[in-house]
PDB file of C-alpha atoms in Angstrom:
ATOM      1  CA  LYS F   5      -4.980   8.532 -10.997  1.00 82.00           C
ATOM      2  CA  ALA F   6      -8.656   7.329  -9.504  1.00 87.00           C
ATOM      3  CA  PHE F   7     -10.672  10.516 -10.115  1.00 90.00           C
ATOM      4  CA  SER F   8      -8.596  11.443 -13.824  1.00 90.00           C
ATOM      5  CA  PRO F   9     -11.198  12.586 -16.227  1.00 91.00           C
ATOM      6  CA  THR F  10      -8.531  12.662 -18.792  1.00 91.00           C
ATOM      7  CA  THR F  11      -9.851  10.604 -21.733  1.00 91.00           C
ATOM      8  CA  LEU F  12      -7.581   8.298 -23.988  1.00 89.00           C
ATOM      9  CA  SER F  13      -8.086   6.427 -26.743  1.00 87.00           C
ATOM     10  CA  THR F  14      -8.201   2.543 -26.907  1.00 84.00           C
ATOM     11  CA  GLY F  15      -8.441  -0.478 -29.185  1.00 83.00           C
ATOM     12  CA  ARG F  16     -12.095  -0.135 -28.025  1.00 80.00           C
ATOM     13  CA  GLY F  17     -12.517   3.374 -28.457  1.00 83.00           C
ATOM     14  CA  THR F  18     -12.222   6.535 -25.939  1.00 87.00           C
ATOM     15  CA  GLU F  19     -12.381   6.058 -22.348  1.00 89.00           C
ATOM     16  CA  PHE F  20     -11.849   7.994 -18.814  1.00 91.00           C
ATOM     17  CA  GLU F  21      -8.161   7.460 -17.374  1.00 91.00           C
ATOM     18  CA  GLY F  22      -9.564   7.574 -13.767  1.00 91.00           C
ATOM     19  CA  ALA F  23     -11.365   4.509 -12.333  1.00 92.00           C
ATOM     20  CA  VAL F  24     -13.810   6.293 -10.515  1.00 93.00           C
ATOM     21  CA  VAL F  25     -14.998   8.636 -13.601  1.00 93.00           C
ATOM     22  CA  ALA F  26     -14.893   5.629 -15.767  1.00 92.00           C
ATOM     23  CA  PHE F  27     -17.040   3.761 -13.391  1.00 93.00           C
ATOM     24  CA  ALA F  28     -19.448   6.627 -13.154  1.00 94.00           C
ATOM     25  CA  HIS F  29     -19.362   7.122 -17.095  1.00 92.00           C
ATOM     26  CA  LEU F  30     -19.837   3.216 -17.710  1.00 91.00           C
ATOM     27  CA  LEU F  31     -23.052   3.263 -15.295  1.00 93.00           C
ATOM     28  CA  ILE F  32     -24.626   6.285 -17.004  1.00 94.00           C
ATOM     29  CA  SER F  33     -23.902   5.299 -20.781  1.00 92.00           C
ATOM     30  CA  ARG F  34     -24.142   1.900 -20.747  1.00 91.00           C
ATOM     31  CA  SER F  35     -27.444   0.038 -20.809  1.00 94.00           C
ATOM     32  CA  ASP F  36     -26.597  -3.668 -19.358  1.00 94.00           C
ATOM     33  CA  LYS F  37     -25.344  -2.364 -15.941  1.00 94.00           C
ATOM     34  CA  VAL F  38     -23.811  -5.954 -15.087  1.00 95.00           C
ATOM     35  CA  ARG F  39     -21.551  -5.808 -18.008  1.00 93.00           C
ATOM     36  CA  ALA F  40     -20.541  -1.962 -16.820  1.00 92.00           C
ATOM     37  CA  LEU F  41     -19.881  -2.987 -13.693  1.00 92.00           C
ATOM     38  CA  LYS F  42     -17.493  -5.812 -14.583  1.00 93.00           C
ATOM     39  CA  GLU F  43     -15.843  -3.811 -17.074  1.00 90.00           C
ATOM     40  CA  ALA F  44     -15.238  -0.824 -14.505  1.00 91.00           C
ATOM     41  CA  PHE F  45     -13.417  -3.384 -11.793  1.00 93.00           C
ATOM     42  CA  TYR F  46     -11.398  -5.440 -14.450  1.00 92.00           C
ATOM     43  CA  ARG F  47     -10.338  -2.854 -16.933  1.00 90.00           C
ATOM     44  CA  GLN F  48      -6.726  -3.627 -18.528  1.00 87.00           C
ATOM     45  CA  ASN F  49      -4.007  -1.109 -19.113  1.00 86.00           C
ATOM     46  CA  LEU F  50      -5.849   1.505 -16.852  1.00 89.00           C
ATOM     47  CA  PRO F  51      -6.938   2.028 -13.540  1.00 91.00           C
ATOM     48  CA  ASN F  52      -9.701  -0.074 -12.275  1.00 92.00           C
ATOM     49  CA  LEU F  53     -12.134   0.077  -9.161  1.00 93.00           C
ATOM     50  CA  THR F  54     -10.141  -3.435  -7.918  1.00 94.00           C
ATOM     51  CA  SER F  55      -6.666  -1.787  -7.554  1.00 93.00           C
ATOM     52  CA  LEU F  56      -8.616   1.052  -5.823  1.00 93.00           C
ATOM     53  CA  MET F  57     -10.126  -1.023  -3.283  1.00 95.00           C
ATOM     54  CA  SER F  58      -6.923  -3.056  -2.292  1.00 95.00           C
ATOM     55  CA  THR F  59      -5.369  -0.003  -2.051  1.00 94.00           C
ATOM     56  CA  VAL F  60      -7.855   1.366   0.531  1.00 95.00           C
ATOM     57  CA  LEU F  61      -8.043  -1.847   1.916  1.00 96.00           C
ATOM     58  CA  VAL F  62      -4.098  -1.835   2.755  1.00 93.00           C
ATOM     59  CA  PHE F  63      -4.145   1.788   4.018  1.00 92.00           C
ATOM     60  CA  GLY F  64      -7.011   0.383   6.566  1.00 92.00           C
ATOM     61  CA  VAL F  65      -4.929  -2.655   7.432  1.00 90.00           C
ATOM     62  CA  VAL F  66      -1.625  -0.749   8.278  1.00 84.00           C
ATOM     63  CA  ILE F  67      -3.615   1.751  10.153  1.00 86.00           C
ATOM     64  CA  TYR F  68      -5.562  -0.802  12.440  1.00 88.00           C
ATOM     65  CA  PHE F  69      -1.961  -2.530  13.030  1.00 84.00           C
ATOM     66  CA  GLN F  70       0.291   0.723  13.726  1.00 83.00           C
ATOM     67  CA  GLY F  71      -2.430   1.076  16.870  1.00 84.00           C
ATOM     68  CA  PHE F  72      -1.413  -2.204  18.386  1.00 86.00           C
ATOM     69  CA  LYS F  73       1.263  -2.212  21.207  1.00 87.00           C
ATOM     70  CA  VAL F  74       2.959  -4.927  23.421  1.00 86.00           C
ATOM     71  CA  GLU F  75       3.198  -4.159  26.665  1.00 89.00           C
ATOM     72  CA  LEU F  76       6.290  -6.231  28.379  1.00 88.00           C
ATOM     73  CA  PRO F  77       6.519  -6.308  31.809  1.00 88.00           C
ATOM     74  CA  VAL F  78       9.368  -4.787  33.700  1.00 88.00           C
ATOM     75  CA  LYS F  79      10.925  -5.655  37.410  1.00 85.00           C
ATOM     76  CA  ASN F  80      13.553  -3.508  38.966  1.00 80.00           C
ATOM     77  CA  ALA F  81      16.540  -6.037  40.528  1.00 78.00           C
ATOM     78  CA  LYS F  82      17.539  -3.527  42.821  1.00 79.00           C
ATOM     79  CA  TYR F  83      14.196  -3.120  44.514  1.00 78.00           C
ATOM     80  CA  ARG F  84      11.956  -5.618  45.284  1.00 77.00           C
ATOM     81  CA  GLY F  85       8.423  -5.784  44.556  1.00 74.00           C
ATOM     82  CA  GLN F  86       8.930  -2.451  41.889  1.00 80.00           C
ATOM     83  CA  GLN F  87       7.909  -3.084  38.288  1.00 83.00           C
ATOM     84  CA  GLY F  88       6.650  -1.652  35.586  1.00 87.00           C
ATOM     85  CA  ASN F  89       5.388  -1.992  31.628  1.00 88.00           C
ATOM     86  CA  TYR F  90       7.442  -0.970  28.832  1.00 88.00           C
ATOM     87  CA  PRO F  91       5.006  -0.592  25.586  1.00 87.00           C
ATOM     88  CA  ILE F  92       6.232  -1.504  22.005  1.00 86.00           C
ATOM     89  CA  LYS F  93       4.626  -0.782  19.198  1.00 83.00           C
ATOM     90  CA  LEU F  94       4.247  -4.105  16.997  1.00 78.00           C
ATOM     91  CA  PHE F  95       3.970  -2.737  13.543  1.00 76.00           C
ATOM     92  CA  TYR F  96       6.482  -0.147  13.506  1.00 72.00           C
ATOM     93  CA  THR F  97       5.813   2.283   9.880  1.00 70.00           C
ATOM     94  CA  SER F  98       8.514   5.105   9.523  1.00 75.00           C
ATOM     95  CA  ASN F  99      10.944   6.266   6.725  1.00 81.00           C
ATOM     96  CA  ILE F 100      13.915   5.100   8.620  1.00 82.00           C
ATOM     97  CA  PRO F 101      13.680   1.182   7.093  1.00 79.00           C
ATOM     98  CA  ILE F 102      12.850   2.394   3.754  1.00 84.00           C
ATOM     99  CA  ILE F 103      16.087   4.482   3.871  1.00 90.00           C
ATOM    100  CA  LEU F 104      17.961   1.267   5.300  1.00 90.00           C
ATOM    101  CA  GLN F 105      16.744  -0.615   3.079  1.00 90.00           C
ATOM    102  CA  THR F 106      17.646   1.547  -0.025  1.00 93.00           C
ATOM    103  CA  ALA F 107      21.293   1.924   1.890  1.00 95.00           C
ATOM    104  CA  LEU F 108      21.522  -1.850   1.692  1.00 94.00           C
ATOM    105  CA  VAL F 109      20.160  -2.224  -1.547  1.00 94.00           C
ATOM    106  CA  SER F 110      22.722   0.269  -3.202  1.00 96.00           C
ATOM    107  CA  ASN F 111      25.319  -1.096  -1.471  1.00 95.00           C
ATOM    108  CA  LEU F 112      24.779  -4.685  -2.718  1.00 95.00           C
ATOM    109  CA  TYR F 113      24.712  -3.165  -6.299  1.00 94.00           C
ATOM    110  CA  PHE F 114      28.069  -1.569  -5.532  1.00 94.00           C
ATOM    111  CA  PHE F 115      29.810  -4.335  -4.782  1.00 94.00           C
ATOM    112  CA  SER F 116      28.022  -6.718  -7.655  1.00 95.00           C
ATOM    113  CA  GLN F 117      29.529  -4.101 -10.124  1.00 92.00           C
ATOM    114  CA  ILE F 118      32.845  -3.751  -8.201  1.00 93.00           C
ATOM    115  CA  LEU F 119      32.856  -7.791  -8.732  1.00 93.00           C
ATOM    116  CA  TYR F 120      31.476  -7.864 -12.247  1.00 87.00           C
ATOM    117  CA  LYS F 121      34.601  -5.986 -13.643  1.00 78.00           C
TER     118      LYS F 121
END
């Protein structure tokens, strides 16, 4: 909803729903630019620029850490002197942890309902 051009009626009048659209509108329509910036960054009950920037920051950090790899040295016990490295991702992101977490929570909920009855 960051770019949503939809208008909503609030206690202060009609406002744009999207954070970026509201930011542009506030800068153009208000004479006090500093107050317009504060309102765009800290709007309540509507998307604001602070939440948009924090989302972009989290995406950036996840993408940065996803490239990290730890290399474990591996030595062969049969053949002396032969060794290699085994790369392991430091930050594992996939859909499998989400599926496992959902299964765990649903099992806990299921057993709690059985124990409750």
